[in-house]
XYZ file of N, CA and C in Angstrom:
624
model
N -9.776 -14.696 25.769
C -10.574 -13.775 24.987
C -11.636 -14.558 24.223
N -12.855 -14.126 24.300
C -13.948 -14.857 23.691
C -14.462 -14.155 22.452
N -15.119 -14.953 21.589
C -15.782 -14.392 20.426
C -17.052 -13.706 20.872
N -17.330 -12.533 20.307
C -18.487 -11.774 20.762
C -19.035 -10.917 19.646
N -20.274 -10.436 19.821
C -20.875 -9.471 18.915
C -21.871 -8.661 19.705
N -21.806 -7.347 19.574
C -22.703 -6.482 20.333
C -23.713 -5.789 19.445
N -23.705 -6.068 18.149
C -24.609 -5.386 17.224
C -25.560 -6.371 16.566
N -26.718 -5.858 16.173
C -27.694 -6.662 15.455
C -27.411 -6.596 13.960
N -28.076 -7.483 13.196
C -28.003 -7.400 11.749
C -26.850 -8.183 11.157
N -26.673 -8.061 9.831
C -25.632 -8.821 9.134
C -24.236 -8.375 9.536
N -23.315 -9.309 9.453
C -21.918 -8.985 9.752
C -21.356 -8.145 8.608
N -20.820 -6.968 8.894
C -20.326 -6.089 7.830
C -19.028 -6.592 7.218
N -18.812 -6.249 5.960
C -17.550 -6.546 5.294
C -16.613 -5.366 5.516
N -15.585 -5.583 6.315
C -14.623 -4.530 6.647
C -13.262 -4.910 6.072
N -12.639 -3.976 5.375
C -11.331 -4.196 4.769
C -10.327 -3.217 5.375
N -9.158 -3.722 5.738
C -8.076 -2.876 6.229
C -7.049 -2.631 5.137
N -6.526 -1.403 5.070
C -5.523 -1.035 4.071
C -4.318 -0.379 4.740
N -3.155 -0.962 4.544
C -1.893 -0.355 4.969
C -1.155 0.048 3.697
N -1.354 1.292 3.273
C -0.852 1.737 1.978
C 0.670 1.863 1.957
N 1.247 1.419 0.854
C 2.690 1.497 0.638
C 2.937 1.538 -0.862
N 4.001 2.207 -1.278
C 4.323 2.262 -2.698
C 4.860 0.937 -3.213
N 5.451 0.141 -2.339
C 6.070 -1.116 -2.762
C 5.325 -2.358 -2.303
N 4.517 -2.245 -1.237
C 3.822 -3.421 -0.702
C 2.636 -2.973 0.145
N 1.485 -2.832 -0.485
C 0.280 -2.419 0.229
C -0.373 -3.625 0.885
N -0.581 -3.547 2.191
C -1.291 -4.602 2.894
C -2.788 -4.406 2.763
N -3.503 -5.462 2.425
C -4.962 -5.429 2.338
C -5.479 -6.683 3.021
N -6.497 -6.528 3.871
C -6.921 -7.673 4.679
C -8.353 -7.535 5.144
N -8.946 -8.692 5.418
C -10.184 -8.786 6.157
C -9.846 -9.415 7.499
N -10.843 -9.736 8.317
C -10.552 -10.326 9.624
C -9.865 -11.692 9.564
N -10.063 -12.446 8.460
C -9.519 -13.806 8.411
C -8.661 -14.075 7.178
N -8.223 -13.035 6.500
C -7.338 -13.203 5.344
C -6.494 -11.940 5.190
N -5.385 -12.080 4.497
C -4.508 -10.930 4.270
C -3.683 -11.158 3.015
N -3.379 -10.059 2.338
C -2.591 -10.134 1.111
C -1.695 -8.900 1.035
N -0.656 -8.987 0.234
C 0.227 -7.846 -0.020
C 0.222 -7.565 -1.516
N -0.130 -6.347 -1.881
C -0.162 -5.933 -3.284
C 1.187 -5.316 -3.626
N 1.937 -5.998 -4.486
C 3.313 -5.595 -4.776
C 3.486 -5.371 -6.283
N 3.697 -4.123 -6.707
C 3.890 -3.845 -8.133
C 5.198 -4.440 -8.638
N 5.309 -4.547 -9.949
C 6.522 -5.098 -10.547
C 7.738 -4.235 -10.206
N 8.868 -4.895 -10.057
C 10.114 -4.180 -9.804
C 10.390 -3.191 -10.934
N 10.729 -1.982 -10.573
C 11.027 -0.968 -11.575
C 9.861 -0.073 -11.922
N 8.651 -0.446 -11.511
C 7.490 0.403 -11.782
C 7.559 1.634 -10.890
N 7.361 2.808 -11.464
C 7.493 4.052 -10.729
C 6.408 5.050 -11.137
N 6.319 6.123 -10.369
C 5.496 7.267 -10.740
C 4.031 6.959 -10.980
N 3.479 7.582 -12.029
C 2.053 7.460 -12.309
C 1.638 6.012 -12.569
N 2.495 5.254 -13.240
C 2.158 3.861 -13.544
C 1.981 3.055 -12.265
N 2.858 3.282 -11.305
C 2.760 2.557 -10.035
C 1.519 2.979 -9.253
N 1.233 4.274 -9.218
C 0.036 4.752 -8.527
C -1.220 4.166 -9.160
N -1.261 4.142 -10.483
C -2.427 3.610 -11.184
C -2.592 2.120 -10.910
N -1.477 1.401 -10.871
C -1.531 -0.041 -10.583
C -2.114 -0.285 -9.199
N -1.630 0.462 -8.219
C -2.132 0.306 -6.853
C -3.624 0.621 -6.775
N -4.035 1.712 -7.392
C -5.436 2.111 -7.308
C -6.346 1.045 -7.899
N -5.960 0.493 -9.029
C -6.775 -0.549 -9.657
C -6.826 -1.808 -8.795
N -5.670 -2.229 -8.270
C -5.624 -3.442 -7.450
C -6.399 -3.269 -6.151
N -6.282 -2.103 -5.528
C -6.988 -1.844 -4.273
C -8.487 -1.762 -4.505
N -8.891 -1.046 -5.547
C -10.320 -0.902 -5.848
C -10.970 -2.257 -6.066
N -10.255 -3.170 -6.706
C -10.797 -4.500 -6.958
C -11.082 -5.243 -5.662
N -10.313 -4.972 -4.607
C -10.497 -5.665 -3.324
C -11.541 -5.014 -2.427
N -11.805 -3.736 -2.597
C -12.671 -3.025 -1.639
C -14.039 -2.663 -2.201
N -14.307 -2.982 -3.445
C -15.519 -2.482 -4.098
C -16.811 -2.896 -3.395
N -16.808 -4.009 -2.658
C -18.024 -4.465 -1.977
C -17.978 -4.224 -0.463
N -17.006 -3.483 -0.009
C -16.833 -3.270 1.434
C -17.908 -2.356 2.012
N -18.296 -2.639 3.249
C -19.187 -1.753 4.000
C -18.393 -0.666 4.714
N -17.140 -0.957 5.021
C -16.250 0.002 5.673
C -14.816 -0.356 5.317
N -14.023 0.655 4.984
C -12.593 0.466 4.742
C -11.831 1.254 5.800
N -10.881 0.606 6.438
C -10.081 1.240 7.485
C -8.664 1.412 6.946
N -8.253 2.669 6.779
C -6.985 3.000 6.138
C -6.009 3.558 7.168
N -4.783 3.059 7.135
C -3.773 3.641 8.020
C -3.374 5.019 7.515
N -3.324 5.982 8.431
C -2.935 7.338 8.072
C -1.430 7.502 8.083
N -0.994 8.707 7.778
C 0.438 8.988 7.723
C 1.028 9.048 9.121
N 2.289 8.666 9.233
C 3.023 8.799 10.491
C 3.655 10.176 10.510
N 3.227 11.041 11.418
C 3.768 12.397 11.482
C 5.257 12.351 11.803
N 5.998 13.229 11.162
C 7.441 13.252 11.343
C 8.186 12.528 10.244
N 7.441 11.882 9.315
C 8.084 11.155 8.226
C 8.070 11.953 6.924
N 7.742 13.235 7.003
C 7.574 14.023 5.797
C 8.823 14.152 4.945
N 9.989 14.018 5.542
C 11.227 14.181 4.783
C 11.715 12.877 4.165
N 11.040 11.774 4.437
C 11.485 10.493 3.928
C 11.225 10.387 2.430
N 12.085 9.631 1.750
C 11.933 9.435 0.315
C 10.591 8.783 0.006
N 9.899 9.305 -0.996
C 8.631 8.722 -1.405
C 7.432 9.232 -0.650
N 7.641 10.084 0.361
C 6.500 10.543 1.160
C 5.492 11.296 0.309
N 5.975 12.147 -0.590
C 5.080 12.942 -1.432
C 4.217 12.026 -2.300
N 4.840 11.008 -2.884
C 4.108 10.073 -3.739
C 3.139 9.222 -2.926
N 3.557 8.803 -1.737
C 2.682 8.003 -0.885
C 1.461 8.805 -0.450
N 1.665 10.087 -0.145
C 0.530 10.942 0.195
C -0.432 11.034 -0.982
N 0.125 11.080 -2.197
C -0.726 11.093 -3.382
C -1.548 9.825 -3.500
N -0.932 8.671 -3.211
C -1.664 7.407 -3.258
C -2.790 7.401 -2.239
N -2.520 7.912 -1.035
C -3.556 7.950 0.005
C -4.767 8.741 -0.474
N -4.521 9.891 -1.072
C -5.631 10.715 -1.543
C -6.341 10.085 -2.735
N -5.615 9.426 -3.604
C -6.255 8.749 -4.735
C -7.186 7.646 -4.250
N -6.719 6.862 -3.285
C -7.523 5.753 -2.771
C -8.746 6.262 -2.018
N -8.552 7.225 -1.126
C -9.701 7.719 -0.357
C -10.679 8.485 -1.241
N -10.190 9.149 -2.276
C -11.083 9.804 -3.230
C -11.949 8.777 -3.952
N -11.340 7.645 -4.320
C -12.097 6.587 -4.991
C -13.135 5.984 -4.049
N -12.783 5.817 -2.787
C -13.759 5.331 -1.811
C -14.909 6.322 -1.680
N -14.584 7.601 -1.603
C -15.613 8.642 -1.517
C -16.510 8.603 -2.741
N -15.907 8.459 -3.908
C -16.670 8.444 -5.154
C -17.628 7.261 -5.212
N -17.222 6.139 -4.619
C -18.044 4.936 -4.619
C -18.975 4.863 -3.410
N -18.993 5.904 -2.589
C -19.840 5.951 -1.389
C -19.509 4.823 -0.418
N -18.231 4.519 -0.299
C -17.772 3.518 0.664
C -17.188 4.264 1.862
N -17.771 4.141 3.047
C -17.230 4.836 4.225
C -15.807 4.361 4.534
N -14.970 5.293 4.970
C -13.619 4.896 5.351
C -13.205 5.616 6.628
N -12.347 4.939 7.381
C -11.790 5.489 8.616
C -10.297 5.675 8.438
N -9.736 6.640 9.156
C -8.296 6.894 9.122
C -7.703 6.598 10.494
N -6.736 5.680 10.531
C -6.139 5.227 11.789
C -4.678 5.675 11.885
N -4.324 6.474 12.872
C -2.907 6.798 13.087
C -2.129 5.521 13.427
N -0.900 5.378 12.959
C -0.129 4.162 13.222
C -0.059 3.784 14.700
N 0.043 4.769 15.585
C 0.160 4.455 17.010
C -1.101 3.784 17.538
N -2.267 4.150 17.012
C -3.509 3.526 17.471
C -3.597 2.080 16.995
N -3.089 1.825 15.810
C -3.045 0.445 15.317
C -2.160 -0.409 16.213
N -1.028 0.154 16.643
C -0.123 -0.585 17.518
C -0.757 -0.836 18.880
N -1.453 0.151 19.413
C -2.123 -0.025 20.707
C -3.180 -1.114 20.614
N -3.962 -1.128 19.535
C -5.003 -2.151 19.397
C -4.385 -3.544 19.294
N -3.220 -3.637 18.676
C -2.559 -4.932 18.521
C -1.849 -5.380 19.786
N -1.140 -4.452 20.437
C -0.229 -4.820 21.525
C -0.617 -4.287 22.896
N -1.565 -3.363 22.941
C -2.000 -2.821 24.224
C -1.233 -1.601 24.681
N -0.114 -1.310 24.034
C 0.704 -0.140 24.375
C 1.196 0.505 23.087
N 1.582 1.785 23.192
C 2.012 2.519 22.004
C 3.416 2.145 21.552
N 4.256 1.745 22.494
C 5.648 1.425 22.167
C 6.012 0.072 22.774
N 5.552 -1.012 22.169
C 5.755 -2.333 22.773
C 7.205 -2.789 22.796
N 8.061 -2.161 22.000
C 9.460 -2.590 21.920
C 10.401 -1.633 22.632
N 9.894 -0.874 23.591
C 10.717 0.162 24.224
C 11.900 -0.399 25.004
N 11.859 -1.667 25.388
C 12.976 -2.266 26.119
C 14.124 -2.652 25.192
N 13.892 -2.575 23.899
C 14.930 -2.932 22.928
C 15.734 -1.688 22.537
N 16.929 -1.864 21.978
C 17.712 -0.712 21.515
C 16.916 0.119 20.507
N 17.114 1.410 20.549
C 16.342 2.320 19.703
C 16.470 1.988 18.225
N 17.620 1.494 17.830
C 17.871 1.219 16.415
C 17.026 0.073 15.862
N 16.493 -0.773 16.736
C 15.721 -1.925 16.255
C 14.269 -1.905 16.732
N 13.869 -0.870 17.446
C 12.521 -0.852 18.022
C 11.422 -0.968 16.976
N 11.553 -0.209 15.883
C 10.507 -0.222 14.862
C 10.344 -1.618 14.272
N 11.457 -2.280 13.974
C 11.392 -3.617 13.387
C 10.828 -4.624 14.379
N 11.250 -4.535 15.624
C 10.746 -5.457 16.645
C 9.253 -5.249 16.862
N 8.819 -3.989 16.885
C 7.398 -3.696 17.078
C 6.563 -4.267 15.942
N 7.064 -4.197 14.712
C 6.345 -4.780 13.578
C 6.157 -6.283 13.785
N 7.212 -6.934 14.283
C 7.113 -8.358 14.554
C 6.117 -8.667 15.653
N 6.012 -7.791 16.631
C 5.069 -7.999 17.729
C 3.629 -7.852 17.248
N 3.389 -6.928 16.331
C 2.049 -6.798 15.742
C 1.713 -8.061 14.955
N 2.667 -8.547 14.191
C 2.470 -9.778 13.416
C 2.185 -10.959 14.337
N 2.911 -11.052 15.433
C 2.678 -12.132 16.387
C 1.285 -12.031 17.007
N 0.838 -10.804 17.274
C -0.492 -10.611 17.856
C -1.575 -11.101 16.910
N -1.401 -10.856 15.618
C -2.375 -11.325 14.628
C -2.440 -12.850 14.631
N -1.287 -13.497 14.687
C -1.245 -14.959 14.679
C -1.850 -15.550 15.946
N -1.495 -14.998 17.100
C -1.954 -15.553 18.371
C -3.429 -15.261 18.640
N -3.872 -14.076 18.295
C -5.237 -13.658 18.621
C -6.255 -14.151 17.603
N -5.891 -14.089 16.319
C -6.856 -14.390 15.259
C -6.530 -15.652 14.472
N -5.391 -16.268 14.759
C -5.026 -17.503 14.075
C -4.627 -17.309 12.630
N -4.207 -16.097 12.264
C -3.823 -15.807 10.886
C -2.312 -15.602 10.810
N -1.640 -16.475 10.087
C -0.193 -16.375 9.924
C 0.125 -15.482 8.731
N 0.823 -14.389 8.973
C 1.219 -13.473 7.904
C 2.684 -13.739 7.573
N 2.908 -14.478 6.505
C 4.253 -14.901 6.149
C 4.661 -14.318 4.799
N 5.923 -14.518 4.456
C 6.413 -14.158 3.138
C 6.569 -12.666 2.928
N 6.718 -12.292 1.663
C 6.902 -10.887 1.309
C 5.697 -10.067 1.754
N 5.964 -8.919 2.348
C 4.876 -8.056 2.800
C 4.180 -8.542 4.051
N 4.824 -9.404 4.826
C 4.167 -9.999 5.992
C 3.755 -8.953 7.030
N 4.575 -7.936 7.231
C 4.226 -6.908 8.217
C 3.094 -6.020 7.707
N 3.072 -5.780 6.416
C 1.987 -5.002 5.818
C 0.663 -5.757 5.931
N 0.705 -7.059 5.721
C -0.488 -7.889 5.864
C -1.011 -7.831 7.301
N -0.098 -7.960 8.255
C -0.501 -7.955 9.664
C -1.108 -6.617 10.060
N -0.494 -5.526 9.622
C -1.037 -4.203 9.936
C -2.443 -4.051 9.373
N -2.634 -4.475 8.128
C -3.951 -4.363 7.498
C -4.987 -5.211 8.227
N -4.579 -6.380 8.710
C -5.502 -7.243 9.446
C -5.956 -6.571 10.736
N -5.029 -5.963 11.455
C -5.394 -5.239 12.676
C -6.379 -4.123 12.355
N -6.152 -3.396 11.268
C -7.053 -2.314 10.874
C -8.459 -2.844 10.603
N -8.544 -3.981 9.923
C -9.853 -4.572 9.644
C -10.573 -4.944 10.939
N -9.844 -5.495 11.887
C -10.457 -5.865 13.163
C -10.886 -4.636 13.959
N -10.155 -3.556 13.847
C -10.571 -2.322 14.513
C -11.920 -1.855 13.968
N -12.082 -1.946 12.648
C -13.348 -1.552 12.046
C -14.495 -2.441 12.467
N -14.271 -3.753 12.508
C -15.312 -4.678 12.959
C -15.702 -4.383 14.398
N -14.717 -4.113 15.226
C -14.963 -3.812 16.633
C -15.796 -2.539 16.759
N -15.423 -1.502 16.023
C -16.138 -0.221 16.100
C -17.593 -0.357 15.666
N -17.842 -1.229 14.703
C -19.204 -1.442 14.215
C -20.016 -2.368 15.118
N -19.385 -2.880 16.174
C -20.102 -3.744 17.101
C -20.061 -5.207 16.745
N -19.145 -5.602 15.857
C -19.008 -6.998 15.439
C -17.573 -7.486 15.646
N -17.024 -7.356 16.852
C -15.644 -7.816 17.057
C -15.544 -9.328 16.930
N -14.451 -9.792 16.373
C -14.203 -11.228 16.281
C -13.722 -11.759 17.623
N -12.975 -10.932 18.348
C -12.455 -11.285 19.668
C -12.793 -10.161 20.638
N -13.218 -10.521 21.838
C -13.547 -9.541 22.879
C -12.257 -9.120 23.579
N -11.813 -7.901 23.325
C -10.543 -7.421 23.869
C -10.739 -6.564 25.109
N -9.754 -6.554 26.013
C -9.790 -5.660 27.176
C -9.702 -4.197 26.743
N -10.104 -3.309 27.635
C -10.099 -1.878 27.332
C -8.690 -1.364 27.040
N -7.685 -2.003 27.590
C -6.302 -1.601 27.324
C -6.011 -1.564 25.821
N -6.644 -2.455 25.067
C -6.474 -2.511 23.617
C -7.523 -1.658 22.903
N -8.769 -1.748 23.365
C -9.876 -1.077 22.681
C -9.826 0.446 22.801
N -9.069 0.962 23.741
C -8.962 2.423 23.872
C -8.400 3.050 22.602
N -7.742 2.250 21.784
C -7.203 2.752 20.521
C -8.302 3.249 19.592
N -9.508 2.701 19.723
C -10.610 3.094 18.837
C -10.966 4.564 18.995
N -10.729 5.123 20.181
C -11.071 6.525 20.438
C -10.163 7.485 19.678
N -9.022 7.011 19.214
C -8.089 7.876 18.503
C -8.185 7.783 16.994
N -9.267 7.172 16.506
C -9.459 6.969 15.067
C -10.449 7.986 14.511
N -10.222 8.446 13.290
C -11.185 9.316 12.599
C -12.187 8.423 11.878
N -13.315 8.174 12.541
C -14.346 7.302 11.980
C -15.263 8.085 11.048
N -15.911 7.407 10.092
C -16.737 8.122 9.109
C -18.075 8.561 9.675
N -18.627 9.609 9.080
C -19.991 10.035 9.386
C -20.938 9.231 8.508
N -22.208 9.069 8.919
C -23.183 8.366 8.088
C -23.289 9.000 6.707
N -23.532 8.160 5.693
C -23.579 8.645 4.320
C -24.971 9.053 3.870
N -25.972 8.726 4.647
C -27.329 9.041 4.223
C -28.301 8.066 4.842
N -29.402 8.568 5.359
C -30.371 7.723 6.045
C -30.915 6.663 5.106
N -31.030 5.444 5.625
C -31.672 4.378 4.879
C -30.728 3.445 4.157
N -29.511 3.858 3.856
C -28.600 2.979 3.145
C -28.041 1.928 4.098
N -27.687 0.776 3.541
C -27.149 -0.306 4.362
C -25.884 0.153 5.074
N -24.994 0.819 4.365
C -23.728 1.244 4.953
C -23.946 2.317 6.005
N -24.898 3.210 5.755
C -25.187 4.243 6.747
C -25.743 3.618 8.014
N -26.601 2.622 7.867
C -27.182 1.964 9.037
C -26.112 1.240 9.845
N -25.140 0.635 9.175
C -24.055 -0.031 9.884
C -23.303 0.962 10.750
N -23.056 2.149 10.207
C -22.336 3.170 10.953
C -23.190 3.731 12.071
N -24.474 4.024 11.768
C -25.351 4.642 12.751
C -25.666 3.711 13.915
N -25.712 2.396 13.636
C -26.116 1.435 14.654
C -24.940 0.770 15.349
N -23.744 1.272 15.155
C -22.574 0.645 15.765
C -22.751 0.569 17.281
N -22.409 -0.582 17.790
C -22.445 -0.751 19.237
C -23.818 -1.018 19.807
N -24.872 -1.021 19.000
C -26.221 -1.285 19.520
C -26.514 -2.776 19.566
């Protein structure tokens, strides 16, 4: 796989976000971090902490790529609060005129591994955990970024999201086969924010 770029102009700053109440992954193409609130922090205080920490990382972004909810998880503990965090973060992006994309988890996995269920040969009870490890391995092998320590899977997911955004804008770091890039078609990408703005031009000129 070779380094490539299909778009003219400056390289955009794209940030990936894998939102979580306990460990939010935030990443660019060549770095990743996990935002982890203090143990015992709950409710409004935890949401406010996340919003402030996330805003500090994305304030200069040209595009933010956010992982969307996994359908079928609505009954899980914390889902209501996590949905609230998603809306708080995307509302803040909207307020700051920062374009954002919403990526279904399955599309993130396809972009990382080439298939929707890379761990299907493993027992059902461990597939989700094994698949997370495979995404992490893909980040290390493809981009040379080791996601270690607490929140390592969240970091890896966020890194993949950032690379999806760079690819969509025509500035991929690595030239991937269509088997992986087909995931881009399943993403809710942003509409231009207004003619003439730098961010709008990045969106309008993607792939040129």
